[in-house]
Short mmCIF file of C-alpha atoms and ligand atoms in Angstrom, two decimals:
data_model
loop_
_atom_site.label_atom_id
_atom_site.label_comp_id
_atom_site.label_asym_id
_atom_site.label_seq_id
_atom_site.Cartn_x
_atom_site.Cartn_y
_atom_site.Cartn_z
CA MET G 1 -31.98 166.80 -31.56
CA SER G 2 -30.21 165.37 -28.57
CA HIS G 3 -30.96 163.42 -25.43
CA PRO G 4 -29.07 163.98 -22.18
CA LYS G 5 -25.94 161.89 -21.97
CA ASP G 6 -26.19 158.90 -19.66
CA ALA G 7 -24.53 159.38 -16.29
CA ALA G 8 -21.56 157.13 -15.64
CA LYS G 9 -22.56 153.93 -13.86
CA LYS G 10 -21.31 153.31 -10.31
CA THR G 11 -21.41 149.52 -10.67
CA ALA G 12 -21.02 147.43 -13.77
CA GLY G 13 -23.99 145.11 -13.17
CA ASN G 14 -23.88 141.47 -14.15
CA PRO G 15 -23.95 140.51 -16.92
CA VAL G 16 -21.78 143.44 -17.93
CA ILE G 17 -22.62 143.40 -21.63
CA THR G 18 -26.34 142.99 -22.26
CA SER G 19 -26.86 144.07 -25.89
CA ILE G 20 -25.14 141.08 -27.49
CA TYR G 21 -23.93 137.73 -26.17
CA THR G 22 -20.31 137.54 -25.08
CA ALA G 23 -18.42 134.53 -23.72
CA ASP G 24 -14.91 133.41 -22.73
CA PRO G 25 -13.67 136.85 -21.60
CA SER G 26 -9.89 137.29 -21.56
CA ALA G 27 -8.92 140.51 -19.76
CA HIS G 28 -5.71 142.50 -20.05
CA ALA G 29 -4.53 145.87 -18.77
CA TRP G 30 -1.83 146.95 -21.22
CA GLY G 31 -0.75 150.02 -19.25
CA ASP G 32 -2.66 152.72 -21.16
CA GLY G 33 -5.13 153.34 -18.32
CA ARG G 34 -7.79 151.03 -19.70
CA ILE G 35 -8.60 147.35 -19.31
CA TYR G 36 -9.49 145.37 -22.43
CA VAL G 37 -11.61 142.24 -22.72
CA TYR G 38 -11.16 139.97 -25.74
CA ALA G 39 -14.31 137.84 -25.85
CA SER G 40 -16.04 135.26 -27.97
CA HIS G 41 -19.38 136.32 -29.47
CA ASP G 42 -22.27 133.86 -29.22
CA MET G 43 -24.43 134.44 -32.27
CA ASP G 44 -28.19 134.60 -31.75
CA PRO G 45 -29.92 132.31 -32.65
CA ALA G 46 -27.29 129.74 -31.68
CA ARG G 47 -26.58 126.30 -33.08
CA GLY G 48 -24.43 124.85 -30.34
CA CYS G 49 -21.17 126.83 -30.49
CA ASP G 50 -20.94 126.28 -34.27
CA LEU G 51 -22.02 129.70 -35.50
CA MET G 52 -19.65 131.78 -33.37
CA ASP G 53 -17.78 133.56 -36.13
CA ARG G 54 -16.52 136.92 -34.88
CA TYR G 55 -14.77 138.64 -32.00
CA HIS G 56 -15.50 141.95 -30.30
CA VAL G 57 -13.26 143.80 -27.85
CA PHE G 58 -14.64 145.74 -24.88
CA SER G 59 -12.74 148.27 -22.79
CA SER G 60 -13.16 150.35 -19.65
CA ASP G 61 -11.16 152.84 -17.63
CA ASP G 62 -13.04 152.13 -14.39
CA MET G 63 -14.45 148.57 -14.57
CA ALA G 64 -18.05 149.80 -14.36
CA ASN G 65 -18.49 151.64 -17.68
CA TRP G 66 -17.64 149.54 -20.72
CA ILE G 67 -17.30 150.47 -24.39
CA ASP G 68 -17.82 148.06 -27.26
CA GLU G 69 -14.66 148.71 -29.29
CA GLY G 70 -16.14 146.76 -32.19
CA GLU G 71 -15.33 143.67 -34.14
CA ILE G 72 -11.68 142.71 -34.68
CA LEU G 73 -11.80 139.46 -36.64
CA ARG G 74 -14.32 137.14 -38.22
CA SER G 75 -13.98 133.66 -39.68
CA GLU G 76 -14.20 134.89 -43.27
CA ASP G 77 -10.96 136.89 -42.66
CA VAL G 78 -9.08 133.64 -41.94
CA SER G 79 -7.69 132.37 -45.24
CA TRP G 80 -6.51 129.03 -43.80
CA GLY G 81 -9.72 128.44 -41.81
CA ARG G 82 -12.58 125.98 -42.03
CA PRO G 83 -14.39 126.62 -45.33
CA GLU G 84 -17.80 126.73 -43.62
CA GLY G 85 -16.63 129.37 -41.10
CA GLY G 86 -17.91 129.60 -37.53
CA PHE G 87 -16.09 128.07 -34.54
CA MET G 88 -14.19 131.19 -33.48
CA TRP G 89 -13.83 130.03 -29.89
CA ALA G 90 -12.19 131.32 -26.72
CA PRO G 91 -9.38 133.80 -27.60
CA ASP G 92 -6.58 135.59 -25.80
CA ALA G 93 -4.17 138.46 -26.52
CA ALA G 94 -0.63 139.55 -25.73
CA CYS G 95 1.50 142.64 -26.28
CA LYS G 96 5.18 142.81 -27.08
CA ASP G 97 7.28 145.76 -28.26
CA GLY G 98 4.22 147.77 -29.32
CA THR G 99 2.56 144.96 -31.26
CA TYR G 100 -0.68 143.38 -30.06
CA TYR G 101 -1.13 139.66 -30.75
CA PHE G 102 -4.58 138.12 -30.85
CA TYR G 103 -4.67 134.33 -30.45
CA TYR G 104 -7.76 132.35 -31.33
CA PRO G 105 -8.70 128.69 -31.77
CA HIS G 106 -10.24 127.90 -35.14
CA PRO G 107 -10.55 124.67 -37.18
CA SER G 108 -8.65 124.47 -40.46
CA GLY G 109 -10.99 121.85 -41.93
CA SER G 110 -14.60 120.77 -42.13
CA ARG G 111 -14.02 118.08 -39.47
CA TRP G 112 -13.89 120.83 -36.92
CA ASN G 113 -12.92 119.02 -33.73
CA GLU G 114 -10.02 117.21 -35.38
CA THR G 115 -8.52 120.20 -37.15
CA TRP G 116 -8.07 122.89 -34.50
CA LYS G 117 -5.25 125.37 -34.99
CA ILE G 118 -4.23 128.38 -32.93
CA GLY G 119 -4.47 131.41 -35.20
CA VAL G 120 -2.60 134.69 -34.68
CA ALA G 121 -3.65 138.18 -35.79
CA THR G 122 -1.59 141.29 -35.08
CA SER G 123 -2.11 145.02 -34.79
CA SER G 124 -0.33 148.14 -33.59
CA GLU G 125 -3.45 148.97 -31.54
CA PRO G 126 -5.12 146.97 -28.78
CA ALA G 127 -8.65 146.96 -30.16
CA ARG G 128 -8.62 147.56 -33.89
CA GLY G 129 -6.60 146.98 -37.03
CA PHE G 130 -5.96 143.26 -36.53
CA VAL G 131 -4.77 141.29 -39.55
CA ASP G 132 -4.52 137.52 -39.56
CA ARG G 133 -0.95 136.16 -39.79
CA GLY G 134 -1.68 132.43 -40.00
CA TYR G 135 -1.40 129.85 -37.24
CA ILE G 136 1.26 128.61 -34.84
CA GLU G 137 3.09 125.69 -36.38
CA GLY G 138 3.02 122.50 -34.32
CA LEU G 139 -0.03 123.39 -32.21
CA GLY G 140 -3.55 122.06 -32.59
CA GLY G 141 -5.33 118.81 -33.28
CA PHE G 142 -8.24 117.08 -31.62
CA ALA G 143 -10.00 119.29 -29.02
CA MET G 144 -6.92 121.50 -28.60
CA ILE G 145 -8.57 124.88 -28.05
CA ASP G 146 -8.54 127.91 -25.73
CA PRO G 147 -5.11 129.54 -26.06
CA CYS G 148 -3.78 131.67 -23.21
CA VAL G 149 -0.53 133.64 -23.38
CA PHE G 150 1.19 134.74 -20.21
CA THR G 151 4.15 137.16 -20.31
CA ASP G 152 6.44 137.00 -17.31
CA ASP G 153 8.26 139.91 -15.61
CA ASP G 154 11.43 139.00 -17.53
CA GLY G 155 9.62 139.43 -20.86
CA ARG G 156 9.45 135.72 -21.68
CA SER G 157 6.03 134.58 -22.92
CA TYR G 158 4.33 131.21 -22.53
CA MET G 159 1.47 129.62 -24.44
CA TYR G 160 -1.05 127.35 -22.67
CA TYR G 161 -3.97 125.63 -24.32
CA GLY G 162 -5.98 122.46 -24.47
CA GLY G 163 -9.30 120.72 -24.09
CA GLY G 164 -10.80 117.30 -23.59
CA GLY G 165 -8.71 116.75 -20.47
CA LYS G 166 -5.33 117.70 -21.94
CA CYS G 167 -3.55 120.92 -20.99
CA GLN G 168 -0.19 121.83 -22.45
CA GLY G 169 2.22 124.73 -22.09
CA GLY G 170 5.43 125.89 -23.70
CA GLU G 171 7.64 128.93 -24.10
CA MET G 172 6.96 131.12 -27.09
CA GLY G 173 9.52 132.26 -29.61
CA GLU G 174 10.67 135.88 -29.80
CA ASP G 175 8.28 136.37 -32.73
CA MET G 176 5.26 135.49 -30.52
CA MET G 177 4.06 133.28 -33.37
CA SER G 178 6.05 130.13 -32.65
CA ILE G 179 6.90 127.77 -29.81
CA GLN G 180 10.48 127.18 -28.66
CA GLY G 181 11.00 123.43 -28.39
CA ALA G 182 8.12 121.14 -27.51
CA MET G 183 4.90 121.78 -25.63
CA ALA G 184 4.71 119.88 -22.32
CA ASP G 185 1.75 118.41 -20.46
CA MET G 186 0.89 120.55 -17.44
CA GLU G 187 1.32 118.20 -14.46
CA GLY G 188 -0.69 118.41 -11.22
CA LEU G 189 -4.07 119.70 -12.46
CA GLU G 190 -7.12 117.83 -11.20
CA ASP G 191 -10.14 117.26 -13.45
CA PHE G 192 -8.93 119.62 -16.21
CA HIS G 193 -11.45 120.14 -19.02
CA GLU G 194 -10.55 123.37 -20.90
CA ALA G 195 -10.18 127.18 -20.50
CA ALA G 196 -6.59 127.43 -19.22
CA TRP G 197 -5.55 130.86 -17.93
CA VAL G 198 -2.25 131.80 -16.25
CA PHE G 199 -1.39 134.84 -14.14
CA LYS G 200 1.25 135.69 -11.56
CA ARG G 201 0.88 137.24 -8.10
CA GLU G 202 3.62 137.81 -5.53
CA GLY G 203 5.99 135.45 -7.32
CA VAL G 204 3.44 132.62 -7.57
CA TYR G 205 2.05 131.40 -10.91
CA TYR G 206 -1.63 130.48 -10.97
CA LEU G 207 -3.23 128.28 -13.64
CA THR G 208 -7.03 128.43 -13.65
CA TYR G 209 -9.28 126.14 -15.70
CA ALA G 210 -12.76 124.67 -16.20
CA ASP G 211 -13.59 121.21 -14.88
CA ASN G 212 -15.77 118.37 -16.21
CA LEU G 213 -18.78 118.61 -13.87
CA HIS G 214 -21.61 117.53 -16.16
CA ASP G 215 -23.55 120.51 -17.55
CA ASN G 216 -22.31 122.69 -14.69
CA ASN G 217 -18.58 123.34 -15.13
CA ARG G 218 -16.73 125.03 -12.27
CA MET G 219 -13.38 126.82 -12.22
CA HIS G 220 -10.39 125.35 -10.41
CA TYR G 221 -6.85 126.59 -9.89
CA ALA G 222 -3.37 125.29 -9.27
CA THR G 223 -0.15 127.09 -8.35
CA SER G 224 3.55 126.77 -9.08
CA ARG G 225 6.87 128.57 -8.59
CA HIS G 226 7.61 128.03 -12.30
CA PRO G 227 5.52 129.18 -15.27
CA LEU G 228 5.36 125.69 -16.72
CA GLY G 229 4.75 123.81 -13.46
CA PRO G 230 4.64 121.21 -12.06
CA TRP G 231 1.45 122.54 -10.49
CA THR G 232 0.01 122.09 -7.01
CA TYR G 233 -3.74 121.71 -7.08
CA GLY G 234 -5.52 124.53 -5.18
CA GLY G 235 -9.25 123.76 -5.39
CA ILE G 236 -12.48 125.20 -6.82
CA PHE G 237 -12.90 128.98 -6.77
CA LEU G 238 -15.93 129.49 -9.05
CA GLU G 239 -18.97 127.33 -8.38
CA PRO G 240 -21.44 126.66 -11.25
CA THR G 241 -22.87 129.81 -12.81
CA GLY G 242 -25.95 128.05 -14.18
CA CYS G 243 -24.31 127.66 -17.58
CA SER G 244 -23.06 124.30 -18.86
CA THR G 245 -19.65 125.78 -19.80
CA THR G 246 -17.48 127.96 -17.66
CA HIS G 247 -14.53 130.01 -18.82
CA GLY G 248 -12.71 132.86 -17.19
CA SER G 249 -9.69 135.08 -16.81
CA VAL G 250 -8.10 136.84 -13.86
CA ALA G 251 -6.62 140.34 -14.03
CA GLU G 252 -5.54 143.12 -11.69
CA PHE G 253 -6.64 146.68 -12.44
CA LYS G 254 -6.16 149.78 -10.29
CA GLY G 255 -5.08 147.66 -7.32
CA GLN G 256 -7.97 145.17 -7.31
CA TRP G 257 -8.08 141.61 -8.66
CA TYR G 258 -11.08 140.52 -10.72
CA LEU G 259 -12.53 137.36 -12.21
CA PHE G 260 -14.03 137.68 -15.67
CA TYR G 261 -16.39 134.80 -16.53
CA HIS G 262 -19.68 134.11 -18.28
CA ASN G 263 -23.18 132.93 -17.38
CA GLN G 264 -26.50 132.52 -19.20
CA ALA G 265 -28.55 134.87 -17.04
CA ILE G 266 -30.03 136.87 -19.95
CA SER G 267 -30.86 134.09 -22.38
CA GLY G 268 -31.38 131.02 -20.19
CA GLU G 269 -29.53 129.18 -22.97
CA GLY G 270 -26.10 127.60 -22.55
CA ASN G 271 -24.94 128.74 -25.99
CA LEU G 272 -26.04 132.36 -25.56
CA ARG G 273 -23.72 133.48 -22.81
CA SER G 274 -22.95 136.81 -21.17
CA MET G 275 -19.78 138.20 -19.68
CA CYS G 276 -19.72 138.91 -15.94
CA ILE G 277 -17.11 140.38 -13.58
CA ASP G 278 -16.73 139.95 -9.86
CA GLU G 279 -13.97 140.69 -7.39
CA LEU G 280 -11.34 138.05 -6.73
CA HIS G 281 -9.76 137.81 -3.29
CA PHE G 282 -6.80 135.90 -1.94
CA GLU G 283 -6.23 134.52 1.53
CA LYS G 284 -2.99 135.41 3.34
CA ASP G 285 -1.42 132.13 2.18
CA GLY G 286 -2.19 132.98 -1.47
CA SER G 287 -5.12 130.61 -1.89
CA ILE G 288 -8.09 131.98 -3.86
CA ARG G 289 -11.37 132.56 -2.04
CA THR G 290 -14.53 131.29 -3.71
CA VAL G 291 -15.79 134.11 -5.92
CA VAL G 292 -19.13 135.60 -4.87
CA GLN G 293 -21.26 135.88 -8.01
CA THR G 294 -23.23 139.14 -7.79
CA LYS G 295 -25.97 140.85 -9.81
CA GLU G 296 -24.73 144.36 -9.07
CA GLY G 297 -21.24 143.58 -10.37
CA VAL G 298 -18.05 145.43 -9.50
CA ARG G 299 -17.83 149.03 -8.31
CA SER G 300 -16.28 151.81 -10.35
CA ALA G 301 -12.57 152.06 -9.66
CA GLY G 302 -12.58 155.75 -10.62
CA GLY G 303 -12.76 157.26 -14.08
CA GLY G 304 -15.91 156.28 -15.90
CA ALA G 305 -15.77 158.05 -19.23
CA SER G 306 -18.42 155.80 -20.75
CA ARG G 307 -18.00 157.17 -24.29
CA THR G 308 -15.27 158.92 -26.17
CA GLY G 309 -17.16 160.93 -28.80
CA THR G 310 -20.36 162.87 -29.43
CA ALA G 311 -23.52 161.13 -30.48
CA THR G 312 -25.85 162.25 -33.24
CA VAL G 313 -29.42 161.33 -32.43
CA TYR G 314 -31.80 160.21 -35.18
CA PRO G 315 -35.36 160.46 -33.78
CA ALA G 316 -37.77 157.67 -34.66
CA GLY G 317 -40.04 160.38 -36.11
CA GLY G 318 -37.61 160.66 -39.04
CA CYS G 319 -37.49 156.96 -39.94
CA ALA G 320 -39.48 155.13 -42.62
CA PRO G 321 -41.51 152.35 -40.98
CA GLY G 322 -42.81 149.36 -42.96
CA GLY G 323 -44.18 145.84 -42.62
CA GLY G 324 -46.96 147.05 -40.33
CA ALA G 325 -44.78 149.14 -37.98
CA TRP G 326 -46.01 152.69 -37.30
CA LEU G 327 -45.09 155.95 -35.54
CA GLU G 328 -47.04 157.12 -32.51
CA PRO G 329 -46.77 159.97 -29.97
CA ALA G 330 -44.30 159.29 -27.18
CA GLY G 331 -44.79 162.49 -25.14
CA HIS G 332 -42.65 165.66 -25.05
CA GLY G 333 -43.48 166.21 -28.74
CA GLU G 334 -41.55 163.09 -29.74
CA GLN G 335 -42.62 160.06 -31.71
CA ALA G 336 -41.83 156.40 -31.14
CA LEU G 337 -41.62 153.51 -33.56
CA ALA G 338 -44.29 150.97 -32.59
CA GLY G 339 -45.58 147.65 -33.89
CA MET G 340 -42.11 146.08 -33.94
CA HIS G 341 -43.57 142.86 -32.53
CA LEU G 342 -45.19 142.16 -35.92
CA PRO G 343 -43.31 139.48 -37.89
CA GLU G 344 -42.60 141.67 -40.95
CA ALA G 345 -42.12 144.98 -39.11
CA PHE G 346 -39.11 147.09 -40.00
CA ALA G 347 -37.88 150.69 -40.07
CA VAL G 348 -35.18 152.41 -42.06
CA PHE G 349 -33.09 155.33 -40.82
CA GLY G 350 -31.48 156.94 -43.88
CA GLY G 351 -28.91 159.70 -44.23
CA VAL G 352 -26.87 158.54 -41.25
CA ASP G 353 -23.65 160.51 -41.00
CA GLY G 354 -20.51 158.41 -40.75
CA GLY G 355 -18.13 161.41 -40.54
CA VAL G 356 -14.83 160.44 -42.13
CA GLY G 357 -15.82 156.78 -41.88
CA GLY G 358 -14.81 154.15 -39.37
CA ARG G 359 -16.31 152.77 -36.22
CA ALA G 360 -19.48 154.01 -34.62
CA TYR G 361 -21.49 152.92 -31.61
CA VAL G 362 -25.11 152.58 -32.75
CA GLU G 363 -27.50 152.69 -29.82
CA LEU G 364 -31.27 152.30 -29.69
CA ARG G 365 -33.27 154.04 -26.99
CA TYR G 366 -36.37 151.97 -26.30
CA ALA G 367 -39.16 150.94 -23.94
CA THR G 368 -40.52 147.45 -23.39
CA ASP G 369 -42.44 145.60 -20.75
CA GLU G 370 -41.15 142.25 -22.02
CA ARG G 371 -38.39 140.50 -20.07
CA LEU G 372 -36.35 140.18 -23.26
CA ALA G 373 -37.34 141.62 -26.62
CA LYS G 374 -34.95 141.67 -29.59
CA VAL G 375 -34.45 143.72 -32.69
CA ASN G 376 -32.32 142.90 -35.70
CA LEU G 377 -29.80 145.54 -36.78
CA THR G 378 -28.59 145.86 -40.37
CA VAL G 379 -26.14 148.60 -41.34
CA ASN G 380 -25.50 149.32 -45.02
CA GLY G 381 -26.81 145.86 -45.86
CA SER G 382 -24.60 143.99 -43.38
CA ASP G 383 -26.42 142.02 -40.72
CA TYR G 384 -25.12 142.73 -37.23
CA SER G 385 -27.50 140.20 -35.67
CA LEU G 386 -30.02 140.53 -32.90
CA LEU G 387 -29.72 143.15 -30.22
CA ASN G 388 -31.24 142.35 -26.84
CA ALA G 389 -33.70 144.81 -25.35
CA LEU G 390 -34.16 144.06 -21.65
CA SER G 391 -37.30 145.14 -19.82
CA THR G 392 -37.61 148.82 -18.91
CA GLY G 393 -40.48 147.98 -16.61
CA GLY G 394 -43.09 149.48 -18.90
CA GLY G 395 -43.91 150.27 -22.52
CA GLY G 396 -43.69 154.02 -21.82
CA SER G 397 -40.34 154.06 -19.99
CA PHE G 398 -37.83 154.97 -22.66
CA ASP G 399 -34.74 154.44 -20.57
CA GLY G 400 -33.70 151.19 -22.27
CA ARG G 401 -30.42 151.20 -24.20
CA THR G 402 -29.06 148.56 -26.52
CA GLY G 403 -26.30 148.90 -29.08
CA ILE G 404 -23.27 147.63 -30.88
CA THR G 405 -20.19 149.11 -32.55
CA VAL G 406 -20.22 148.80 -36.35
CA PRO G 407 -18.29 150.21 -39.31
CA LEU G 408 -19.78 153.20 -41.16
CA MET G 409 -18.91 154.65 -44.55
CA PRO G 410 -17.66 158.25 -44.81
CA GLY G 411 -20.38 160.85 -45.38
CA SER G 412 -24.10 160.84 -44.84
CA GLY G 413 -25.07 157.94 -47.10
CA ASN G 414 -25.28 155.33 -44.35
CA GLU G 415 -28.47 153.39 -43.74
CA ILE G 416 -29.58 151.67 -40.55
CA ARG G 417 -32.40 149.15 -40.74
CA LEU G 418 -34.21 147.63 -37.79
CA ASP G 419 -36.25 144.45 -38.20
CA GLY G 420 -38.74 143.34 -35.59
CA GLY G 421 -40.79 140.24 -34.96
CA LYS G 422 -38.91 139.27 -31.79
CA GLY G 423 -41.02 140.76 -29.03
CA SER G 424 -42.73 144.03 -28.36
CA LEU G 425 -40.73 147.22 -27.95
CA SER G 426 -41.11 150.90 -28.87
CA ILE G 427 -38.07 152.74 -30.18
CA LEU G 428 -37.61 156.44 -29.48
CA SER G 429 -34.36 157.06 -31.34
CA VAL G 430 -31.18 155.68 -32.78
CA SER G 431 -27.98 157.45 -31.81
CA VAL G 432 -24.67 157.17 -33.62
CA GLU G 433 -21.42 157.96 -31.88
CA LEU G 434 -18.28 158.01 -34.00
CA LEU G 435 -15.42 156.35 -32.12
O1 FUB S 1 -16.99 129.38 -26.48
C1 FUB S 1 -16.68 128.16 -27.09
C2 FUB S 1 -16.06 127.22 -26.09
O2 FUB S 1 -16.94 127.03 -24.98
C3 FUB S 1 -14.77 127.70 -25.47
O3 FUB S 1 -13.68 127.59 -26.33
C4 FUB S 1 -14.75 126.84 -24.27
O4 FUB S 1 -13.80 127.21 -23.31
C5 FUB S 1 -16.17 126.97 -23.78
O5 FUB S 1 -16.37 128.16 -23.07
#
């Protein structure tokens, strides 16, 4: 059985990713026709930012239609990391000579804020296959988080990072896993808090960062004619988003500049954040205009292949409901899984085909009249956390979509389990698209 493929979206909408919570987006166009976002993943339910323990990558060829490329690293993969895990905070990435470098702040000890290190994982692909390589010697310590790597036109790369009011930068070694000489304090920034990001436009270096405005951080910028400053303060270009933290990146794609940032529009909670994108514009003198935060998000820049493969649809009528959940008619001869609001409700979809094994985008098609219902997804016994199901405007409107990219085993022995108890929704099908 199949459902019609979704038409490509004309605008991205904000937040861009609604199924799971994503924060601290670092965007890069590596030259393969796509733009990639390396983001933190706020785990739901949150406990401050403590439980953030994995990273997903998202990509698009048109800015409006985004694919979850899946998870690339989690705290349990980090041999030198904090024994209790968690605290996988704002990351960045770089590419040199065909190798992709993923940089992430993570504590090496239980006293998390005193033991930060900047970890490095590498891969030959931009969005999969990352293996941890350890941390950068000489970096880290109290509140030193949020790495950003900028590669200049001459191929030289620079690392910036910091928190708690201190921002440092330094040139990286040829191996992209070391610093040449000492890191220097970045001079000329006003009210620096965290979230350093550096980009270059028309020969000018820009350093953007979050400020200290209580519970309402904004983004500021400063400019320089040298990658390591000194910097000339430029002002505020992102006013509060409604979230206590702010964190962003700036990238150019298909001739347009964009700001990637996060807000809390879906959850209303400062530790369950969602990635947004809006256009970034410069004045003639190079100063950055205040970004207009929109709900419709950015327009498609052309392209818009929302998916790469073919989805197999598993109708709800073929699942095994339990815990009080039941199947009921949904029209057009189909059945829907109902009763998922009940605390013990669950359903199992067996015999899911994983092809030759690897990554698959698992998507639920649902209806709900709640503003935000949730369903827990477990695949082959691994918990992939809560998926958000935003209102479809009515319990009979099955045009809701929520999903996540997960690993599947080869063959048809995969099992998908949905657990309810987090709001009322009816599920029409689960589709599985091998990536
Ligand atoms: O996401 C965890 C932390 O919150 C980041 O490292 C900071 O920049 C802030 O966004």
